[in-house]
Coordinates of C-alpha atoms in Angstrom, one line a residue:
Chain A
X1 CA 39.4 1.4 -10.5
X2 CA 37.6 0.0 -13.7
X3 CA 33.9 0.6 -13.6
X4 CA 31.2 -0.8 -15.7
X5 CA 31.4 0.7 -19.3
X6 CA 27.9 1.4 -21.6
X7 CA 27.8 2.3 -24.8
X8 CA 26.6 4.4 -26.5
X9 CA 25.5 6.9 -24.2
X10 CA 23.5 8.5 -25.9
X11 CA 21.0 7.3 -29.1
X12 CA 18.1 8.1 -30.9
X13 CA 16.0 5.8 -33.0
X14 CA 12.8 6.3 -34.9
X15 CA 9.9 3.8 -33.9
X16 CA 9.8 0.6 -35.2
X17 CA 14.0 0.5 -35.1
X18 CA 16.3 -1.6 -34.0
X19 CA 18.8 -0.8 -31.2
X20 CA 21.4 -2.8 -29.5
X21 CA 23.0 -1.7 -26.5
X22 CA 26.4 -2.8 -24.6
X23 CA 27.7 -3.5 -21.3
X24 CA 31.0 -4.2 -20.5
X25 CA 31.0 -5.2 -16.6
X26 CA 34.1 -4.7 -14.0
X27 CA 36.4 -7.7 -14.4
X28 CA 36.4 -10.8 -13.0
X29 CA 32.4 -9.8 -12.7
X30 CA 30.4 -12.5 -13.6
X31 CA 26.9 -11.3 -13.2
X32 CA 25.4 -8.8 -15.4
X33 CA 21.9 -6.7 -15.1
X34 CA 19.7 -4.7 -17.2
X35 CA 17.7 -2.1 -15.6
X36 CA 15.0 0.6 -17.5
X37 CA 14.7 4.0 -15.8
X38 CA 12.3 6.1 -17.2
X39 CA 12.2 9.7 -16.7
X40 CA 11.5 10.4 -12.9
X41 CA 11.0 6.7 -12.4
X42 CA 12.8 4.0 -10.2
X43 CA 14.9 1.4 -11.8
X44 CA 13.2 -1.3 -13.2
X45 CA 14.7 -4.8 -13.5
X46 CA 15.1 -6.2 -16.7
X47 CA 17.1 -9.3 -17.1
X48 CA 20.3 -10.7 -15.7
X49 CA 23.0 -12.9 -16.4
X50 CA 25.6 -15.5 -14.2
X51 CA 28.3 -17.4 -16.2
X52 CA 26.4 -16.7 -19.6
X53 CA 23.1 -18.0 -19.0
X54 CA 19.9 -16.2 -18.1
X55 CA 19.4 -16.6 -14.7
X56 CA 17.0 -14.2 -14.1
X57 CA 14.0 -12.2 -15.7
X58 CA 11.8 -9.6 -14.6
X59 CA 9.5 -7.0 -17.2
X60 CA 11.7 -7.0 -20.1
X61 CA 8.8 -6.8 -23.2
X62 CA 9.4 -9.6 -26.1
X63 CA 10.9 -7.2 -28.3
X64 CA 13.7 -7.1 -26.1
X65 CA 16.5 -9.9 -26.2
X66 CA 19.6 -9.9 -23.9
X67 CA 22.4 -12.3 -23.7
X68 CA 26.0 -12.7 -22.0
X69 CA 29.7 -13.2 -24.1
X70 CA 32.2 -15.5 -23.3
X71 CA 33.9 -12.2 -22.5
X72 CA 31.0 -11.5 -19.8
X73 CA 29.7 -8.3 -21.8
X74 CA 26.3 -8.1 -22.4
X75 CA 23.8 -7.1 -25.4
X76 CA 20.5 -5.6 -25.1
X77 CA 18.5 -6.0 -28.6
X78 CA 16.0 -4.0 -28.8
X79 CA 13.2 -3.9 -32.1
X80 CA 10.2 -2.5 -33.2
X81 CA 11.2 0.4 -30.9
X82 CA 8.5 2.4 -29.8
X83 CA 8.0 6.0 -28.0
X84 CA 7.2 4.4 -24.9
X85 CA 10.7 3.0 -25.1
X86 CA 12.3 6.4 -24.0
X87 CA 14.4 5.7 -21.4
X88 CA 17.6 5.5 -19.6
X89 CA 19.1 2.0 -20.1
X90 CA 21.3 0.9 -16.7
X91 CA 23.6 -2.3 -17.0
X92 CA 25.2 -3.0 -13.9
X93 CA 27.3 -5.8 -12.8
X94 CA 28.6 -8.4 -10.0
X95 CA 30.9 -10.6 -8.5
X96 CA 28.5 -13.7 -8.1
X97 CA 24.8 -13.2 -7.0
X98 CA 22.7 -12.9 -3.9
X99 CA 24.3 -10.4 -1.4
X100 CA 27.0 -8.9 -3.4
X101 CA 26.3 -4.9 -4.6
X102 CA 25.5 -4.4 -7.9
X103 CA 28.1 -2.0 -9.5
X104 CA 26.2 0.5 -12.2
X105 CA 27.4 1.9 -15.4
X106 CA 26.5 5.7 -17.0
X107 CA 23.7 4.6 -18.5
X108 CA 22.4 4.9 -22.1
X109 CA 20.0 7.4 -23.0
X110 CA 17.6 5.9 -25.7
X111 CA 15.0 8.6 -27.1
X112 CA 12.7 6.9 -29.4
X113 CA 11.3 9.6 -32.3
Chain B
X1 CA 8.1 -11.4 -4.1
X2 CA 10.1 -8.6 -2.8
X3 CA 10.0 -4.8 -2.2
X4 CA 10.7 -2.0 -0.5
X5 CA 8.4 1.7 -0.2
X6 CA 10.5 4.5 0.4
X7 CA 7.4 6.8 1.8
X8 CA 8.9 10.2 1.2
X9 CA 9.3 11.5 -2.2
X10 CA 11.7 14.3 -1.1
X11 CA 13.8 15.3 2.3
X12 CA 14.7 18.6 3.0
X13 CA 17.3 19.0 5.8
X14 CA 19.6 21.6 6.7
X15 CA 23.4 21.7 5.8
X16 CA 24.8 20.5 9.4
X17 CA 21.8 18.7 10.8
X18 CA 21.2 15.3 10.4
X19 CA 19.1 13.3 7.7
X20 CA 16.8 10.2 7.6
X21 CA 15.8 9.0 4.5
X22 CA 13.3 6.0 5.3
X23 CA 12.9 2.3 3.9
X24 CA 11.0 -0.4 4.9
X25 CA 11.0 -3.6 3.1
X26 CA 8.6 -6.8 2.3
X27 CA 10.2 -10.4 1.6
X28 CA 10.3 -13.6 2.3
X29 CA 12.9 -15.2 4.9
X30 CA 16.1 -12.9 5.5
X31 CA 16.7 -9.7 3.4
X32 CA 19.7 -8.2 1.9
X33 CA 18.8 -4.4 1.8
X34 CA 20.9 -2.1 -0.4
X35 CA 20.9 2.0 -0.2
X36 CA 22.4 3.6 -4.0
X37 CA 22.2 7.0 -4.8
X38 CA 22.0 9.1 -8.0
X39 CA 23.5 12.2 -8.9
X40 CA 21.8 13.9 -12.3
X41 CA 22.6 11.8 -15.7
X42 CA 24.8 9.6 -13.7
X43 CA 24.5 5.6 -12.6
X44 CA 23.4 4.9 -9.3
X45 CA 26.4 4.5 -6.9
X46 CA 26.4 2.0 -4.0
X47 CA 26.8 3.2 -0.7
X48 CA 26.5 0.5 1.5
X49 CA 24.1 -2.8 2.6
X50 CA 23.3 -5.0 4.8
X51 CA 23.8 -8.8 4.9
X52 CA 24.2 -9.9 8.6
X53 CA 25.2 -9.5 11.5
X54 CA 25.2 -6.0 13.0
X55 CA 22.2 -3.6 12.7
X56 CA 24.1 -1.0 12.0
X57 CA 25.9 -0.6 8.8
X58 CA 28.2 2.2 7.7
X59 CA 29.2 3.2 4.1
X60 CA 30.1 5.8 1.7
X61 CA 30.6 9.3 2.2
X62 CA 29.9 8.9 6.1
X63 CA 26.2 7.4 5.6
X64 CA 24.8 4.9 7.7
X65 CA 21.8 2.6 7.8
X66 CA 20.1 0.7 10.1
X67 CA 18.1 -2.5 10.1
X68 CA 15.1 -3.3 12.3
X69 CA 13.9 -6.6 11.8
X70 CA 10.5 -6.1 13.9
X71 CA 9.9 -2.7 11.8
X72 CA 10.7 -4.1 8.8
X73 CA 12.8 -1.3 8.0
X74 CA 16.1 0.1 6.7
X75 CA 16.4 3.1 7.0
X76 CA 19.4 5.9 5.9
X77 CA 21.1 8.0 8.4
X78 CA 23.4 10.8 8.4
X79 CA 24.8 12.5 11.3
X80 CA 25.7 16.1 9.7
X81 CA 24.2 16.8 6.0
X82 CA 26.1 18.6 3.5
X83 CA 25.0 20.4 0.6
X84 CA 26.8 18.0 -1.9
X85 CA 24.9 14.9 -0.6
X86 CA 22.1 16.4 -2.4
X87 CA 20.5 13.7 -5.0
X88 CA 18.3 10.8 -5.1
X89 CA 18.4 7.8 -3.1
X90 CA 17.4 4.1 -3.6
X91 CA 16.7 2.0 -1.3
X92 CA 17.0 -2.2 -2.5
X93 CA 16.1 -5.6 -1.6
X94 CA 16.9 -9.3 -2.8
X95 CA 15.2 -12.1 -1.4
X96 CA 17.5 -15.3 -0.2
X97 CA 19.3 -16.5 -2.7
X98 CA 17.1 -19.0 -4.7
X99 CA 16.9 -20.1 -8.5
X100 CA 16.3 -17.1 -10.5
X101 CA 16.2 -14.6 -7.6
X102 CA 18.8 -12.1 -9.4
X103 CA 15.9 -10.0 -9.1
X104 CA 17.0 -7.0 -7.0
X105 CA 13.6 -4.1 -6.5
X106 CA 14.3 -0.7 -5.7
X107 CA 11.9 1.5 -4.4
X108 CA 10.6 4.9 -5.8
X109 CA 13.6 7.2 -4.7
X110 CA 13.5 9.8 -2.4
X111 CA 14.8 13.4 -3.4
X112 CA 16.9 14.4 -0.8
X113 CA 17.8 18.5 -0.7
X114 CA 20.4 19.4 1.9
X115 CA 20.0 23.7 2.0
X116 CA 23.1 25.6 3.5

Protein backbone atom coordinates (compact mmCIF):
# COMPACT_ATOMS: atom_id res chain seq x y z
CA UNK A 1 0.00 0.00 0.00
CA UNK A 2 1.26 3.61 -0.67
CA UNK A 3 2.59 5.33 2.37
CA UNK A 4 3.44 8.89 2.99
CA UNK A 5 6.62 9.81 1.02
CA UNK A 6 9.41 12.67 2.46
CA UNK A 7 12.01 14.02 0.89
CA UNK A 8 14.88 14.32 1.17
CA UNK A 9 15.73 12.13 3.84
CA UNK A 10 18.45 13.23 4.79
CA UNK A 11 20.04 17.16 4.65
CA UNK A 12 22.47 19.30 5.97
CA UNK A 13 22.46 23.03 5.99
CA UNK A 14 24.75 25.62 7.44
CA UNK A 15 22.98 28.21 9.88
CA UNK A 16 21.27 31.04 8.61
CA UNK A 17 20.12 28.59 5.34
CA UNK A 18 17.19 27.97 3.79
CA UNK A 19 15.61 24.49 3.62
CA UNK A 20 12.40 23.33 2.20
CA UNK A 21 11.12 20.07 2.93
CA UNK A 22 8.27 17.75 1.21
CA UNK A 23 5.47 15.59 1.94
CA UNK A 24 3.64 13.67 -0.27
CA UNK A 25 0.57 12.12 1.78
CA UNK A 26 -1.36 8.64 1.01
CA UNK A 27 -3.97 9.37 -1.66
CA UNK A 28 -7.18 10.52 -1.37
CA UNK A 29 -5.58 11.94 2.13
CA UNK A 30 -6.60 15.24 2.71
CA UNK A 31 -5.03 16.23 5.89
CA UNK A 32 -1.44 16.77 6.27
CA UNK A 33 0.87 17.34 9.53
CA UNK A 34 4.15 18.51 10.45
CA UNK A 35 5.74 17.19 13.48
CA UNK A 36 9.63 18.10 14.90
CA UNK A 37 11.38 15.27 16.78
CA UNK A 38 14.43 16.15 18.28
CA UNK A 39 16.92 13.69 19.33
CA UNK A 40 15.44 11.56 22.17
CA UNK A 41 12.39 13.85 22.22
CA UNK A 42 8.59 13.16 21.63
CA UNK A 43 6.93 14.48 18.52
CA UNK A 44 6.13 17.89 18.47
CA UNK A 45 3.22 19.29 16.52
CA UNK A 46 3.88 21.73 14.05
CA UNK A 47 1.24 22.75 11.69
CA UNK A 48 -1.49 20.97 9.75
CA UNK A 49 -3.44 21.19 6.80
CA UNK A 50 -7.39 20.14 5.54
CA UNK A 51 -8.34 20.81 1.88
CA UNK A 52 -5.33 23.39 1.55
CA UNK A 53 -5.93 25.69 4.19
CA UNK A 54 -4.25 25.89 7.58
CA UNK A 55 -6.32 24.51 9.91
CA UNK A 56 -4.29 24.10 12.61
CA UNK A 57 -1.04 25.47 14.42
CA UNK A 58 0.94 24.45 17.26
CA UNK A 59 5.01 25.59 18.01
CA UNK A 60 6.17 26.04 14.58
CA UNK A 61 8.84 29.23 15.10
CA UNK A 62 8.22 32.26 12.35
CA UNK A 63 10.92 31.19 10.35
CA UNK A 64 9.02 28.38 9.45
CA UNK A 65 6.25 28.54 6.67
CA UNK A 66 4.13 25.48 5.61
CA UNK A 67 1.48 25.25 3.04
CA UNK A 68 -0.83 22.52 1.17
CA UNK A 69 -0.92 21.95 -3.09
CA UNK A 70 -3.74 21.48 -5.05
CA UNK A 71 -2.13 18.06 -5.28
CA UNK A 72 -2.37 17.72 -1.28
CA UNK A 73 1.50 17.67 -0.80
CA UNK A 74 2.87 19.77 1.52
CA UNK A 75 6.09 22.30 1.94
CA UNK A 76 7.89 23.13 4.99
CA UNK A 77 10.17 26.40 4.43
CA UNK A 78 12.43 26.68 6.69
CA UNK A 79 15.07 30.03 6.93
CA UNK A 80 17.64 31.50 8.93
CA UNK A 81 18.29 27.83 10.00
CA UNK A 82 19.87 27.53 13.19
CA UNK A 83 21.70 24.67 15.28
CA UNK A 84 18.90 24.30 17.38
CA UNK A 85 17.06 23.30 14.27
CA UNK A 86 18.62 19.78 14.30
CA UNK A 87 16.03 17.47 14.04
CA UNK A 88 14.03 14.81 12.55
CA UNK A 89 11.22 16.37 10.48
CA UNK A 90 7.83 13.92 10.51
CA UNK A 91 4.94 14.76 7.94
CA UNK A 92 2.13 12.55 8.38
CA UNK A 93 -1.16 12.41 6.81
CA UNK A 94 -5.16 11.75 6.99
CA UNK A 95 -8.26 10.95 5.63
CA UNK A 96 -10.36 13.92 7.17
CA UNK A 97 -9.63 15.10 10.81
CA UNK A 98 -10.65 14.38 14.35
CA UNK A 99 -10.62 10.55 15.09
CA UNK A 100 -8.92 9.22 12.05
CA UNK A 101 -5.02 7.86 12.62
CA UNK A 102 -2.51 9.83 11.37
CA UNK A 103 -0.32 7.82 8.87
CA UNK A 104 3.62 8.89 9.21
CA UNK A 105 6.28 9.17 6.65
CA UNK A 106 10.31 8.25 7.12
CA UNK A 107 11.09 11.34 8.20
CA UNK A 108 13.75 13.95 7.16
CA UNK A 109 16.82 14.25 9.03
CA UNK A 110 17.84 18.06 9.00
CA UNK A 111 21.42 18.61 10.72
CA UNK A 112 22.04 22.29 10.88
CA UNK A 113 26.18 23.04 10.84
CA UNK B 1 -5.69 21.72 26.03
CA UNK B 2 -4.79 18.26 25.73
CA UNK B 3 -2.14 15.64 26.86
CA UNK B 4 -1.15 12.52 27.87
CA UNK B 5 2.05 11.45 30.47
CA UNK B 6 3.38 8.28 29.75
CA UNK B 7 5.13 7.82 33.42
CA UNK B 8 7.75 5.23 32.47
CA UNK B 9 10.62 6.11 30.41
CA UNK B 10 11.57 2.43 29.69
CA UNK B 11 9.78 -1.30 30.27
CA UNK B 12 11.74 -4.18 30.52
CA UNK B 13 9.74 -7.46 30.24
CA UNK B 14 10.60 -10.87 29.43
CA UNK B 15 10.23 -12.51 25.97
CA UNK B 16 6.86 -14.54 26.70
CA UNK B 17 5.43 -12.54 29.56
CA UNK B 18 3.19 -9.93 29.22
CA UNK B 19 3.79 -6.02 28.88
CA UNK B 20 1.98 -2.83 30.12
CA UNK B 21 3.13 0.27 28.78
CA UNK B 22 0.96 3.04 30.67
CA UNK B 23 -0.89 6.27 29.50
CA UNK B 24 -3.14 8.41 31.11
CA UNK B 25 -4.61 11.35 29.39
CA UNK B 26 -5.93 15.13 30.27
CA UNK B 27 -8.74 16.82 27.89
CA UNK B 28 -11.59 18.30 27.66
CA UNK B 29 -15.02 16.30 26.81
CA UNK B 30 -14.46 12.82 25.09
CA UNK B 31 -10.95 11.70 23.97
CA UNK B 32 -9.61 9.93 21.04
CA UNK B 33 -6.40 8.17 22.37
CA UNK B 34 -3.92 6.82 19.83
CA UNK B 35 -0.83 4.24 20.69
CA UNK B 36 2.26 4.53 17.67
CA UNK B 37 5.38 3.01 17.96
CA UNK B 38 8.88 3.70 16.57
CA UNK B 39 11.51 1.50 15.46
CA UNK B 40 15.20 3.28 15.08
CA UNK B 41 15.30 6.01 12.09
CA UNK B 42 11.92 4.99 11.09
CA UNK B 43 8.21 7.00 11.28
CA UNK B 44 6.06 6.22 13.94
CA UNK B 45 3.56 3.37 12.90
CA UNK B 46 -0.02 3.33 14.14
CA UNK B 47 -1.11 0.52 16.04
CA UNK B 48 -4.40 1.07 17.06
CA UNK B 49 -7.03 3.79 18.92
CA UNK B 50 -9.71 4.34 20.49
CA UNK B 51 -12.85 6.36 19.46
CA UNK B 52 -16.03 4.69 21.16
CA UNK B 53 -17.60 2.24 22.08
CA UNK B 54 -15.82 -0.73 23.67
CA UNK B 55 -13.03 -0.30 26.28
CA UNK B 56 -11.03 -2.57 24.85
CA UNK B 57 -9.35 -2.03 21.59
CA UNK B 58 -7.15 -4.43 19.67
CA UNK B 59 -4.47 -3.57 16.95
CA UNK B 60 -1.32 -4.25 15.32
CA UNK B 61 0.93 -7.07 15.86
CA UNK B 62 -1.39 -8.53 18.64
CA UNK B 63 -1.45 -5.28 20.95
CA UNK B 64 -4.20 -4.20 22.83
CA UNK B 65 -5.29 -1.12 24.89
CA UNK B 66 -7.63 -0.26 27.18
CA UNK B 67 -9.56 2.80 28.16
CA UNK B 68 -10.69 3.70 31.65
CA UNK B 69 -12.72 6.66 31.71
CA UNK B 70 -12.64 7.10 35.77
CA UNK B 71 -8.67 6.59 35.54
CA UNK B 72 -8.23 8.64 32.94
CA UNK B 73 -6.12 6.22 31.30
CA UNK B 74 -5.13 4.21 28.17
CA UNK B 75 -3.02 2.05 28.72
CA UNK B 76 -0.96 -0.72 26.23
CA UNK B 77 -1.26 -4.32 26.73
CA UNK B 78 0.31 -7.34 25.42
CA UNK B 79 -0.42 -10.73 26.38
CA UNK B 80 3.07 -12.59 25.37
CA UNK B 81 6.11 -10.11 24.49
CA UNK B 82 8.50 -10.85 21.91
CA UNK B 83 11.93 -9.67 21.39
CA UNK B 84 11.02 -7.85 18.04
CA UNK B 85 8.35 -5.59 19.76
CA UNK B 86 11.29 -3.96 21.22
CA UNK B 87 11.10 0.02 20.35
CA UNK B 88 9.50 3.10 21.54
CA UNK B 89 5.92 3.75 22.02
CA UNK B 90 3.69 6.84 21.89
CA UNK B 91 0.89 7.20 23.36
CA UNK B 92 -1.69 10.30 21.67
CA UNK B 93 -4.69 12.33 22.29
CA UNK B 94 -7.03 14.74 20.25
CA UNK B 95 -9.58 16.68 21.88
CA UNK B 96 -13.32 16.68 20.24
CA UNK B 97 -13.29 17.79 17.05
CA UNK B 98 -13.51 21.64 17.15
CA UNK B 99 -12.09 24.60 14.94
CA UNK B 100 -8.41 24.26 14.75
CA UNK B 101 -8.15 21.12 16.95
CA UNK B 102 -5.84 19.21 14.35
CA UNK B 103 -3.68 19.30 17.23
CA UNK B 104 -2.78 15.71 18.12
CA UNK B 105 -0.02 15.56 21.68
CA UNK B 106 1.95 12.75 22.19
CA UNK B 107 3.51 11.95 25.27
CA UNK B 108 7.25 11.45 26.11
CA UNK B 109 7.68 7.69 24.82
CA UNK B 110 8.29 4.90 26.71
CA UNK B 111 11.37 2.57 25.75
CA UNK B 112 10.08 -0.67 25.83
CA UNK B 113 12.97 -3.74 25.92
CA UNK B 114 11.54 -7.24 25.61
CA UNK B 115 14.86 -9.66 26.69
CA UNK B 116 14.70 -13.41 25.55
Amino acid sequence: AAGVIQSPRHLIKEKRETATLKCYPIPRHDTVYWYQQGPGQDPQFLISFYEKMQSDKGSIPDRFSAQQFSDYHSELNMSSLELGDSALYFCASSMGQGNTEAFFGQGTRLTVV
Amino acid sequence: AQSVAQPEDQVNVAEGNPLTVKCTYSVSGNPYLFWYVQYPNRGLQFLLKYITGDNLVKGSYGFEAEFNKSQTSFHLKKPSALVSDSALYFCAVRGPPTYNNNDMRFGAGTRLTVKP
